[in-house]
Coordinates of C-alpha atoms in Angstrom, one line a residue:
Chain D
X1 CA 84.8 139.1 64.9
X2 CA 88.5 136.3 64.8
X3 CA 90.7 138.2 67.9
X4 CA 93.5 136.5 66.2
X5 CA 93.3 139.1 63.5
X6 CA 92.7 141.2 64.7
X7 CA 96.4 141.4 66.7
X8 CA 97.9 140.9 63.4
X9 CA 96.4 144.1 62.3
X10 CA 98.3 145.8 64.8
X11 CA 101.5 147.3 63.3
X12 CA 104.6 146.8 64.6
X13 CA 106.6 148.2 61.6
X14 CA 108.1 151.3 62.9
X15 CA 111.2 152.7 63.6
X16 CA 113.2 152.6 65.8
X17 CA 112.8 148.4 64.6
X18 CA 115.2 147.4 67.0
X19 CA 111.9 149.2 69.4
X20 CA 109.4 147.2 67.7
X21 CA 110.3 144.1 66.4
X22 CA 110.8 142.2 69.8
X23 CA 106.7 143.8 71.4
X24 CA 105.5 142.3 67.2
X25 CA 107.6 139.1 67.5
X26 CA 105.9 138.6 71.2
X27 CA 103.1 138.8 69.8
X28 CA 103.5 136.9 67.2
X29 CA 104.1 133.3 69.2
X30 CA 100.6 132.8 69.3
X31 CA 99.0 131.8 72.8
X32 CA 95.2 130.7 73.2
X33 CA 94.2 135.0 73.5
X34 CA 92.2 133.9 76.0
X35 CA 92.3 136.8 77.7
X36 CA 90.7 139.6 74.9
X37 CA 88.1 136.7 74.0
X38 CA 86.9 136.7 76.9
X39 CA 86.1 140.3 76.9
X40 CA 84.3 139.8 74.1
X41 CA 82.3 136.9 74.8
X42 CA 81.1 139.4 78.2
X43 CA 79.9 142.3 75.9
X44 CA 78.4 139.9 72.9
X45 CA 75.9 138.3 76.5
X46 CA 74.8 141.3 77.0
X47 CA 74.3 142.6 73.4
X48 CA 77.0 144.5 73.6
X49 CA 78.8 145.9 70.0
X50 CA 81.7 144.1 70.0
X51 CA 83.4 147.5 68.2
X52 CA 83.7 148.6 71.1
X53 CA 84.9 145.7 73.1
X54 CA 87.7 145.1 70.4
X55 CA 90.3 148.2 71.6
X56 CA 89.9 147.0 75.0
X57 CA 90.2 143.6 74.1
X58 CA 93.5 143.9 72.7
X59 CA 95.0 146.3 75.6
X60 CA 94.8 143.0 77.6
X61 CA 96.5 140.5 75.3
X62 CA 99.2 143.5 74.9
X63 CA 99.1 143.3 77.9
X64 CA 99.6 140.1 79.3
X65 CA 102.3 139.7 76.8
X66 CA 103.8 142.3 78.1
X67 CA 103.8 140.9 81.6
X68 CA 105.2 137.7 80.1
X69 CA 107.9 139.3 78.7
X70 CA 109.7 141.4 81.9
X71 CA 108.7 137.9 84.0
X72 CA 111.2 135.4 81.9
X73 CA 113.3 138.4 82.0
X74 CA 112.9 138.7 85.9
X75 CA 112.6 134.2 86.0
X76 CA 116.0 134.5 83.4
X77 CA 114.1 131.3 81.3
X78 CA 115.4 130.8 78.3
X79 CA 112.5 129.5 76.2
X80 CA 108.8 130.4 76.0
X81 CA 105.3 129.0 73.3
X82 CA 108.8 126.9 72.0
X83 CA 110.8 129.9 71.1
X84 CA 114.0 132.4 72.5
X85 CA 112.7 135.0 75.0
X86 CA 113.4 137.9 74.3
X87 CA 116.6 138.9 76.6
X88 CA 117.9 135.4 74.3
X89 CA 116.7 136.8 71.3
X90 CA 118.3 140.0 71.4
X91 CA 119.5 141.1 74.7
X92 CA 117.8 142.1 78.3
X93 CA 118.1 146.0 77.7
X94 CA 115.6 145.4 75.2
X95 CA 113.2 143.0 76.3
X96 CA 112.9 145.7 78.8
X97 CA 112.2 148.8 77.4
X98 CA 110.1 146.6 74.6
X99 CA 108.0 145.6 77.8
X100 CA 108.3 148.8 78.7
X101 CA 106.7 149.8 76.0
X102 CA 104.9 146.9 75.3
X103 CA 102.8 148.6 78.2
X104 CA 102.8 152.1 76.7
X105 CA 100.6 150.7 74.2
X106 CA 98.1 149.2 76.1
X107 CA 97.6 152.3 77.5
X108 CA 97.1 153.5 74.0
X109 CA 94.6 150.8 73.0
X110 CA 92.9 151.2 76.3
X111 CA 92.7 155.0 75.2
X112 CA 90.0 154.2 72.2
X113 CA 87.7 153.7 74.6
X114 CA 84.7 154.6 73.9
X115 CA 85.4 158.2 76.1
X116 CA 81.6 158.7 78.1
X117 CA 83.6 154.5 80.1
X118 CA 87.1 155.7 79.3
X119 CA 87.6 156.9 83.3
X120 CA 86.1 153.4 84.5
X121 CA 87.6 150.9 82.0
X122 CA 90.9 153.0 82.9
X123 CA 90.3 152.0 86.6
X124 CA 89.4 148.6 87.0
X125 CA 92.3 148.0 84.0
X126 CA 94.7 150.0 87.2
X127 CA 93.7 147.8 89.3
X128 CA 94.1 144.5 88.0
X129 CA 97.3 145.9 86.5
X130 CA 99.2 146.8 90.3
X131 CA 97.5 144.4 91.5
X132 CA 99.0 141.6 89.1
X133 CA 101.7 143.5 90.0
X134 CA 101.2 142.8 93.7
X135 CA 101.3 139.2 93.0
X136 CA 104.5 138.7 91.5
X137 CA 105.8 140.6 94.4
X138 CA 103.9 138.0 96.3
X139 CA 105.5 135.5 94.2
X140 CA 109.4 136.1 95.0
X141 CA 108.4 137.2 98.2
X142 CA 107.6 133.7 99.6
X143 CA 110.8 131.8 97.8
X144 CA 112.3 132.8 101.6
X145 CA 109.6 132.8 103.0
X146 CA 110.0 129.3 105.1
X147 CA 105.7 128.8 105.5
X148 CA 103.5 129.8 103.6
X149 CA 99.9 129.2 104.4
X150 CA 97.2 127.7 101.6
X151 CA 95.2 131.4 101.8
X152 CA 98.9 133.5 101.5
X153 CA 99.2 131.1 98.3
X154 CA 95.6 131.2 97.2
X155 CA 96.0 135.3 97.5
X156 CA 99.2 135.2 95.7
X157 CA 97.8 133.4 92.0
X158 CA 94.7 135.0 92.4
X159 CA 96.7 138.6 92.2
X160 CA 98.8 136.9 89.7
X161 CA 96.4 134.7 87.6
X162 CA 92.5 135.7 88.3
X163 CA 92.2 139.3 88.8
X164 CA 93.6 139.8 84.7
X165 CA 90.4 137.4 83.5
X166 CA 88.1 139.0 85.7
X167 CA 88.9 142.3 84.0
X168 CA 88.9 141.0 81.3
X169 CA 85.1 139.6 82.0
X170 CA 83.5 142.2 83.9
X171 CA 85.7 145.5 80.5
X172 CA 83.6 143.4 78.5
X173 CA 80.3 143.8 80.4
X174 CA 80.6 147.3 81.4
X175 CA 81.4 148.1 77.9
X176 CA 78.4 146.7 77.0
X177 CA 76.8 148.6 79.9
X178 CA 75.5 145.4 81.4
X179 CA 74.6 146.0 85.0
X180 CA 76.4 146.3 88.6
X181 CA 76.1 143.0 89.7
X182 CA 76.5 141.3 86.4
X183 CA 79.9 142.2 85.8
X184 CA 80.7 141.5 89.8
X185 CA 79.7 138.5 89.2
X186 CA 81.3 137.8 85.6
X187 CA 84.0 139.3 87.7
X188 CA 83.5 136.4 90.5
X189 CA 83.1 134.1 87.4
X190 CA 87.1 135.3 86.7
X191 CA 88.7 134.6 89.6
X192 CA 86.9 130.9 90.3
X193 CA 87.7 129.6 87.0
X194 CA 91.5 131.4 87.1
X195 CA 92.1 130.1 90.8
X196 CA 90.6 126.3 89.1
X197 CA 93.0 126.7 86.2
X198 CA 96.8 127.4 88.2
X199 CA 95.5 124.4 90.5
X200 CA 95.4 123.0 88.1
X201 CA 98.5 123.7 86.6
X202 CA 99.8 122.8 89.2
X203 CA 98.6 119.3 89.8
X204 CA 99.4 118.5 85.7
X205 CA 103.6 120.1 86.4
X206 CA 103.5 117.3 88.8
X207 CA 100.8 114.1 86.5
X208 CA 100.8 115.6 83.4
X209 CA 101.9 113.1 80.5
X210 CA 104.9 114.7 78.6
X211 CA 103.9 114.5 75.8
X212 CA 100.8 116.1 75.7
X213 CA 101.9 119.2 78.8
X214 CA 103.9 121.6 77.8
X215 CA 106.9 122.3 79.8
X216 CA 108.8 119.3 80.9
X217 CA 107.1 118.0 84.4
X218 CA 108.5 118.1 87.9
X219 CA 109.4 121.3 87.4
X220 CA 107.7 123.0 89.9
X221 CA 109.2 120.4 91.9
X222 CA 113.1 121.1 90.0
X223 CA 112.6 124.6 91.2
X224 CA 110.8 123.5 95.0
X225 CA 108.2 125.9 94.0
X226 CA 104.9 126.1 96.9
X227 CA 102.4 125.3 94.9
X228 CA 99.4 124.3 95.8
X229 CA 100.2 120.6 95.6
X230 CA 103.7 120.7 97.8
X231 CA 101.6 123.0 100.6
X232 CA 98.9 120.0 100.6
X233 CA 101.4 118.0 101.6
X234 CA 103.1 120.0 104.3
X235 CA 99.3 120.9 105.6
X236 CA 99.2 117.2 106.0
X237 CA 102.9 116.2 107.4
X238 CA 103.2 118.0 110.1
X239 CA 105.8 116.9 112.1
X240 CA 106.4 114.6 109.4
X241 CA 106.8 117.3 107.5
X242 CA 110.7 117.7 107.5
X243 CA 111.4 114.6 105.0
X244 CA 109.7 116.9 101.8
X245 CA 111.0 120.5 103.2
X246 CA 113.9 118.6 103.7
X247 CA 114.3 117.7 99.6
X248 CA 112.8 121.2 98.9
X249 CA 115.8 122.8 100.1
X250 CA 117.9 120.8 97.4
X251 CA 119.0 123.2 94.3
X252 CA 120.3 119.5 91.8
X253 CA 121.6 119.7 88.9
X254 CA 119.8 116.3 88.1
X255 CA 116.2 116.4 89.5
X256 CA 115.2 112.0 88.1
X257 CA 115.5 110.7 91.9
X258 CA 114.2 114.4 93.4
X259 CA 111.4 114.5 91.4
X260 CA 109.9 110.9 92.1
X261 CA 110.7 110.8 95.3
X262 CA 108.0 114.0 95.9
X263 CA 105.8 112.9 94.0
X264 CA 105.4 109.5 95.7
X265 CA 105.2 110.8 99.1
X266 CA 102.6 113.8 97.2
X267 CA 100.5 110.1 96.5
X268 CA 100.8 108.9 99.6
X269 CA 99.2 111.8 101.3
X270 CA 96.7 111.7 98.3
X271 CA 97.5 115.6 98.5
X272 CA 96.7 114.8 93.9
X273 CA 92.4 113.5 94.4
X274 CA 92.7 116.5 97.4
X275 CA 94.2 119.6 94.7
X276 CA 91.7 117.6 92.2
X277 CA 88.6 117.8 94.3
X278 CA 89.6 121.9 95.5
X279 CA 89.9 122.0 90.6
X280 CA 86.2 120.5 91.2
X281 CA 84.9 123.2 93.4
X282 CA 86.3 126.7 92.4
X283 CA 84.6 125.2 88.9
X284 CA 81.8 123.9 90.1
X285 CA 81.5 128.0 91.7
X286 CA 82.0 129.6 88.7
X287 CA 79.5 127.7 86.8
X288 CA 77.3 128.1 89.2
X289 CA 77.8 131.7 88.7
X290 CA 76.9 131.5 85.3
X291 CA 73.5 130.0 86.2
X292 CA 73.2 133.2 87.2
X293 CA 73.5 135.0 84.2
X294 CA 71.9 135.8 81.2
X295 CA 71.2 132.4 79.1
X296 CA 72.3 132.9 75.6
X297 CA 75.6 131.8 73.1
X298 CA 77.8 134.4 74.7
X299 CA 76.7 132.0 78.8
X300 CA 77.4 128.8 76.9
X301 CA 81.3 129.6 74.8
X302 CA 82.0 130.3 79.1
X303 CA 80.5 127.1 80.2
X304 CA 82.9 125.4 77.9
X305 CA 85.2 127.4 78.7
X306 CA 85.2 126.8 81.9
X307 CA 85.1 122.3 81.3
X308 CA 87.9 123.2 79.3
X309 CA 90.6 124.4 81.5
X310 CA 89.2 122.1 84.5
X311 CA 89.7 119.2 82.3
X312 CA 93.0 120.3 80.8
X313 CA 95.8 118.1 80.5
X314 CA 98.1 120.7 79.2
Chain H
X1 CA 100.5 174.4 95.2
X2 CA 103.6 172.7 96.5
X3 CA 104.4 170.3 94.3
X4 CA 107.7 168.2 96.9
X5 CA 104.1 168.2 99.7
X6 CA 102.3 166.7 97.0
X7 CA 104.4 164.0 96.4
X8 CA 105.5 163.9 100.5
X9 CA 101.9 163.2 100.5
X10 CA 101.6 159.6 98.1
X11 CA 101.0 157.2 100.6
X12 CA 103.0 153.7 99.7
X13 CA 102.9 152.0 103.0
X14 CA 101.4 149.7 101.5
X15 CA 102.3 145.5 100.8
X16 CA 104.1 144.0 99.1
X17 CA 106.8 146.8 101.1
X18 CA 109.2 144.8 98.3
X19 CA 106.9 146.1 95.9
X20 CA 106.1 149.8 97.0
X21 CA 109.8 150.7 99.1
X22 CA 111.2 151.1 95.7
X23 CA 109.1 153.3 94.3
X24 CA 108.7 156.1 97.8
X25 CA 112.7 155.4 97.7
X26 CA 113.6 157.4 93.9
X27 CA 110.1 159.5 94.3
X28 CA 111.7 160.2 98.1
X29 CA 115.6 161.4 95.8
X30 CA 114.3 165.1 95.4
X31 CA 115.7 166.1 91.6
X32 CA 114.5 169.9 90.8
X33 CA 110.4 168.6 89.8
X34 CA 110.9 171.1 87.2
X35 CA 108.0 169.2 84.7
X36 CA 105.2 169.0 86.7
X37 CA 106.2 172.3 87.6
X38 CA 106.2 172.8 83.9
X39 CA 102.2 171.3 83.9
X40 CA 101.0 173.4 86.7
X41 CA 102.4 177.1 85.2
X42 CA 100.9 176.2 81.9
X43 CA 98.0 176.4 83.6
X44 CA 97.7 179.5 86.3
X45 CA 99.5 181.2 82.7
X46 CA 95.5 180.2 81.1
X47 CA 94.0 180.7 84.9
X48 CA 93.0 177.0 85.0
X49 CA 92.4 175.2 88.1
X50 CA 96.0 174.0 90.3
X51 CA 93.4 171.3 91.1
X52 CA 92.9 169.4 88.4
X53 CA 96.1 170.2 86.8
X54 CA 97.3 168.3 90.1
X55 CA 97.0 164.6 89.0
X56 CA 98.8 164.9 85.8
X57 CA 101.1 167.2 87.6
X58 CA 102.2 164.2 89.9
X59 CA 101.8 161.1 86.8
X60 CA 104.7 162.6 85.2
X61 CA 107.3 163.1 88.3
X62 CA 106.3 159.3 88.9
X63 CA 106.6 158.9 85.4
X64 CA 110.1 160.3 85.2
X65 CA 111.7 158.7 87.6
X66 CA 110.2 155.3 86.3
X67 CA 112.4 155.8 83.3
X68 CA 114.9 157.3 85.7
X69 CA 114.5 153.8 87.5
X70 CA 114.9 151.2 83.9
X71 CA 117.8 153.8 82.7
X72 CA 119.6 153.2 85.8
X73 CA 119.7 149.6 85.1
X74 CA 120.1 149.1 82.0
X75 CA 122.7 151.5 82.2
X76 CA 124.4 149.6 84.4
X77 CA 124.8 152.9 86.8
X78 CA 125.3 152.3 90.6
X79 CA 124.7 155.6 91.5
X80 CA 121.6 158.9 91.3
X81 CA 121.3 162.2 93.4
X82 CA 123.9 160.4 95.5
X83 CA 122.9 157.6 96.3
X84 CA 122.5 153.7 95.2
X85 CA 120.2 153.0 91.9
X86 CA 117.9 150.7 92.6
X87 CA 118.7 147.8 91.4
X88 CA 122.3 148.0 94.0
X89 CA 120.4 148.3 97.1
X90 CA 117.2 145.5 96.9
X91 CA 118.5 143.9 92.6
X92 CA 117.6 144.5 89.4
X93 CA 114.5 142.5 89.1
X94 CA 113.3 145.4 91.8
X95 CA 113.7 147.8 89.7
X96 CA 112.6 145.8 87.2
X97 CA 109.2 145.4 88.4
X98 CA 108.7 147.7 90.8
X99 CA 109.1 150.6 87.9
X100 CA 107.2 149.2 86.5
X101 CA 104.7 149.2 89.5
X102 CA 105.3 152.5 88.5
X103 CA 104.8 153.1 85.3
X104 CA 101.1 151.8 86.1
X105 CA 101.0 154.7 88.6
X106 CA 101.7 157.2 86.6
X107 CA 98.3 156.2 84.8
X108 CA 96.5 156.0 88.7
X109 CA 97.0 159.0 88.6
X110 CA 96.2 160.1 85.2
X111 CA 92.1 158.6 85.6
X112 CA 92.2 161.8 88.5
X113 CA 92.3 163.9 85.6
X114 CA 88.5 165.5 85.0
X115 CA 86.8 163.4 83.0
X116 CA 86.1 165.7 79.7
X117 CA 90.1 165.9 80.1
X118 CA 91.0 161.8 80.0
X119 CA 91.1 161.6 76.7
X120 CA 93.2 164.1 75.0
X121 CA 95.8 164.1 78.5
X122 CA 95.7 159.9 78.2
X123 CA 96.7 160.9 74.5
X124 CA 98.7 162.8 74.7
X125 CA 100.8 161.3 78.1
X126 CA 100.5 157.9 75.8
X127 CA 101.7 160.1 72.3
X128 CA 104.2 160.9 74.8
X129 CA 105.7 158.1 75.8
X130 CA 106.2 156.0 73.7
X131 CA 108.4 159.5 72.0
X132 CA 110.8 158.7 75.1
X133 CA 111.4 155.1 74.3
X134 CA 111.8 155.3 70.7
X135 CA 114.5 158.1 71.9
X136 CA 115.6 155.7 74.8
X137 CA 116.1 153.8 71.4
X138 CA 117.9 156.0 69.7
X139 CA 120.2 156.3 72.1
X140 CA 120.5 152.7 72.4
X141 CA 121.4 152.5 68.5
X142 CA 123.8 154.7 68.7
X143 CA 125.7 153.4 70.9
X144 CA 126.4 151.4 67.9
X145 CA 127.3 153.5 64.3
X146 CA 130.4 154.8 64.0
X147 CA 128.5 157.9 62.4
X148 CA 125.6 160.2 63.7
X149 CA 124.4 162.8 62.4
X150 CA 123.7 166.1 64.0
X151 CA 119.9 166.3 63.0
X152 CA 120.0 162.6 64.8
X153 CA 121.8 163.2 67.6
X154 CA 118.8 166.1 68.1
X155 CA 115.7 163.8 66.6
X156 CA 117.3 161.7 70.0
X157 CA 117.6 164.2 72.5
X158 CA 114.2 166.4 71.5
X159 CA 112.4 162.2 71.5
X160 CA 114.6 161.0 74.8
X161 CA 114.4 164.7 77.1
X162 CA 112.3 168.2 75.1
X163 CA 109.5 165.7 74.3
X164 CA 108.2 164.9 78.3
X165 CA 108.9 169.1 79.1
X166 CA 106.3 170.3 76.3
X167 CA 104.0 167.4 77.0
X168 CA 103.9 168.8 80.2
X169 CA 103.4 171.9 79.6
X170 CA 100.9 171.5 76.9
X171 CA 98.5 169.0 79.4
X172 CA 98.2 171.9 81.7
X173 CA 97.3 174.5 79.2
X174 CA 94.8 171.9 78.4
X175 CA 93.0 171.4 81.3
X176 CA 92.9 175.3 82.3
X177 CA 90.9 175.3 78.2
X178 CA 93.6 177.3 76.6
X179 CA 92.6 176.6 72.6
X180 CA 95.4 174.6 70.3
X181 CA 97.2 177.3 69.0
X182 CA 98.4 178.3 72.4
X183 CA 98.9 174.6 73.5
X184 CA 100.7 174.1 71.0
X185 CA 103.1 177.2 70.9
X186 CA 104.4 175.5 74.7
X187 CA 104.5 173.1 73.7
X188 CA 106.9 174.3 71.5
X189 CA 109.0 176.0 73.9
X190 CA 109.0 173.4 76.1
X191 CA 111.3 171.3 72.6
X192 CA 113.4 174.6 72.2
X193 CA 114.5 174.1 76.4
X194 CA 114.9 170.7 76.4
X195 CA 117.3 171.4 73.5
X196 CA 119.2 173.6 74.7
X197 CA 118.7 171.7 78.1
X198 CA 120.5 169.0 76.9
X199 CA 123.5 171.0 74.5
X200 CA 124.0 172.8 77.7
X201 CA 124.3 169.4 79.6
X202 CA 126.7 167.6 76.4
X203 CA 129.0 171.5 77.0
X204 CA 129.1 171.2 81.3
X205 CA 130.8 167.2 80.7
X206 CA 133.7 169.5 79.1
X207 CA 133.6 172.2 80.9
X208 CA 132.5 172.3 84.2
X209 CA 133.7 172.9 87.1
X210 CA 132.8 169.6 88.5
X211 CA 132.5 171.7 92.9
X212 CA 129.3 172.3 90.9
X213 CA 129.0 170.1 88.2
X214 CA 126.9 166.6 90.0
X215 CA 128.7 164.4 88.4
X216 CA 132.4 163.6 86.8
X217 CA 133.1 166.0 84.4
X218 CA 134.6 164.1 81.1
X219 CA 132.1 161.4 82.2
X220 CA 130.9 161.2 78.7
X221 CA 134.1 161.9 75.9
X222 CA 134.6 158.9 78.5
X223 CA 132.6 156.5 77.5
X224 CA 132.4 158.1 73.9
X225 CA 129.4 159.0 74.0
X226 CA 129.3 160.8 71.3
X227 CA 127.1 164.1 72.7
X228 CA 127.0 167.4 70.2
X229 CA 129.7 168.3 71.3
X230 CA 131.4 165.0 69.5
X231 CA 129.3 165.3 66.6
X232 CA 130.3 169.6 66.4
X233 CA 133.7 168.2 66.4
X234 CA 133.6 165.4 63.8
X235 CA 132.1 167.9 61.5
X236 CA 134.3 170.7 61.8
X237 CA 137.4 168.0 61.4
X238 CA 136.2 166.5 58.8
X239 CA 139.6 163.8 57.5
X240 CA 141.2 165.3 59.9
X241 CA 139.1 163.1 61.8
X242 CA 140.7 159.8 62.4
X243 CA 142.9 161.7 65.9
X244 CA 139.4 161.9 66.7
X245 CA 138.0 158.6 66.6
X246 CA 141.3 157.6 67.2
X247 CA 140.6 158.5 70.7
X248 CA 136.8 157.4 70.7
X249 CA 137.7 154.1 70.2
X250 CA 139.4 152.8 73.1
X251 CA 137.4 152.5 76.2
X252 CA 140.7 152.6 79.0
X253 CA 140.9 152.9 83.2
X254 CA 142.0 156.7 83.0
X255 CA 140.6 158.3 81.5
X256 CA 143.0 160.9 82.8
X257 CA 144.9 161.9 79.1
X258 CA 142.4 160.9 76.8
X259 CA 140.4 164.0 78.7
X260 CA 142.2 166.3 78.0
X261 CA 143.2 165.7 75.0
X262 CA 139.9 165.5 74.0
X263 CA 138.9 168.2 75.5
X264 CA 141.7 170.2 73.6
X265 CA 140.8 168.8 69.9
X266 CA 137.1 170.9 71.3
X267 CA 138.5 173.9 72.3
X268 CA 141.1 174.0 68.9
X269 CA 137.8 173.7 66.7
X270 CA 136.4 176.5 68.8
X271 CA 133.7 173.8 69.8
X272 CA 133.2 175.2 72.4
X273 CA 131.1 179.1 71.8
X274 CA 129.2 177.2 68.7
X275 CA 127.9 175.0 70.9
X276 CA 127.1 177.6 73.7
X277 CA 125.6 179.3 70.6
X278 CA 123.2 176.8 69.7
X279 CA 122.4 176.6 73.2
X280 CA 121.1 180.9 72.9
X281 CA 119.8 179.7 69.6
X282 CA 117.0 177.0 71.5
X283 CA 116.8 179.3 74.8
X284 CA 116.4 182.7 72.1
X285 CA 113.2 180.9 70.2
X286 CA 111.7 179.7 73.5
X287 CA 111.5 183.2 75.0
X288 CA 110.0 185.1 71.2
X289 CA 108.0 182.6 71.7
X290 CA 106.5 183.4 75.5
X291 CA 106.3 186.3 74.0
X292 CA 102.9 185.6 71.6
X293 CA 102.0 183.7 74.6
X294 CA 99.4 185.7 78.2
X295 CA 102.4 187.6 79.3
X296 CA 101.5 187.0 82.8
X297 CA 103.7 185.6 86.0
X298 CA 103.6 182.3 84.6
X299 CA 105.1 183.8 81.5
X300 CA 108.0 185.4 84.2
X301 CA 108.2 181.7 85.6
X302 CA 108.8 180.5 81.9
X303 CA 110.8 182.8 80.7
X304 CA 113.4 182.6 85.0
X305 CA 113.2 178.8 83.8
X306 CA 113.9 179.2 80.5
X307 CA 117.2 181.4 81.6
X308 CA 117.9 180.3 84.2
X309 CA 118.6 176.3 82.0
X310 CA 120.8 178.6 79.3
X311 CA 123.1 180.3 82.1
X312 CA 123.7 177.1 84.7
X313 CA 126.6 175.7 85.9
X314 CA 125.5 172.2 87.5

């Protein structure tokens, strides 16, 4: 079952076009479709019926894209996946309303989950959706907090990024009648690879190769974003934190000097290696969990995914 | 069972406060709570268990308030129910995110519907939510269309306002195990009173008494809103429509003269009485439907409500 073809089958040629065109646009932009794939893989791991898992898998992808649409409005981002964001191509009101409809469409897809499984799938989905909004709120709160601890940051990225991966896996397994322990194990695998993924993202933002990395290098430094890399540096600096804080209190037009200076501070402190070790730890934790689950093609696919997320350069 | 106390029992004292405070603020603003009451009344009409209908009733009210929150952002409205709107009191991003969470909270409440009823309730709710977004889109589309027919306008207000009332009634009846015909009858009753309500709203916007009417009189005229009143006037004017269109192409600081002039055109054409007759027709249609349903206290409550919506001055 090919997720991209299933997504392409969703019909958005409905009136009023002003509501549905932006939804079609958003979903047509592509993306790796990791989240629905995780749900399908987890279902396959337990010998479940793929047809039964598909509606939830699609719901997760539509939901994920809804969060991107509204996030782009809130972040005032002009581009996503190399194309203008919806509020730029159309307008802000369209981004809000079509985003709302995307969230509803996710719940419409969910309603095609087998009836006996619907109550729990709905609860898992709602819990995940809530946690993602909470993560987004914490992310916003942290922008105006002078001091954010690494634990707070990990909590935020767990909510904002990991729980979606974790829930996709758990839902897929639940639909295939996996027992509670297996569901929980897959959920924790998802949390672990999600954290590894986001911290790797933070590392690449500083040290990524512009040719392979999809975004401008140093974006987080430019925006004074307190990522895992920055927080590790602050932790190591202690009293000497002033210099770094100084750079991080500035909003500049040209960030070339700032990025170079901050990157140098990070490198002096050995922060890169420390962060890469944390990514490695979470990845190992994830792989260890996989060893406790049924060993089959699906498990190998998840091993491969964990490795890919860990070693990626983009 | 008192809806307002049940709403007050919902606990929003959760972290992150930035996400939940605006939700609490929005729900605390009051309002007549018509929609949840309709669900409860419909449930009572068929001797259903109120406890079973309550989660859906609350979901409908939370959903309704979510639509108001996002609508106010899109309309750039400063006040609602005599208080600053959320994007004014906090900011626009908060209004978007907390609004998203309110929609999710509605679905969380829905998940407490009895399991055997959940699949259908979810479908009814999703269909309603979709139609409301479609109605909102049509409303936006109409602003830039030179010619809107009365049928198009009725379609828009049916989607934007009526389907929520209709669905509240149908869900309440369904939970009480009313048969399909009864559910459909109540749905159509809801559509009829919703249309009567909105057209009455359009009439009051022109002829309401500022002392009793909650909003500034002539607001629709000031904004060139093509309401039922305006459309009826345009229909009667035919070739002489230019004068009215002239006023409706202007955006002014001081609308005193415009309101008086347009109101005079409406009165010359006898538009008020024509619109009031339409309100009366929809109300009679609604009451006729009630006569086909079980006759009890609940039916009387709905009769009373239809009458109240019809004769209200605010």
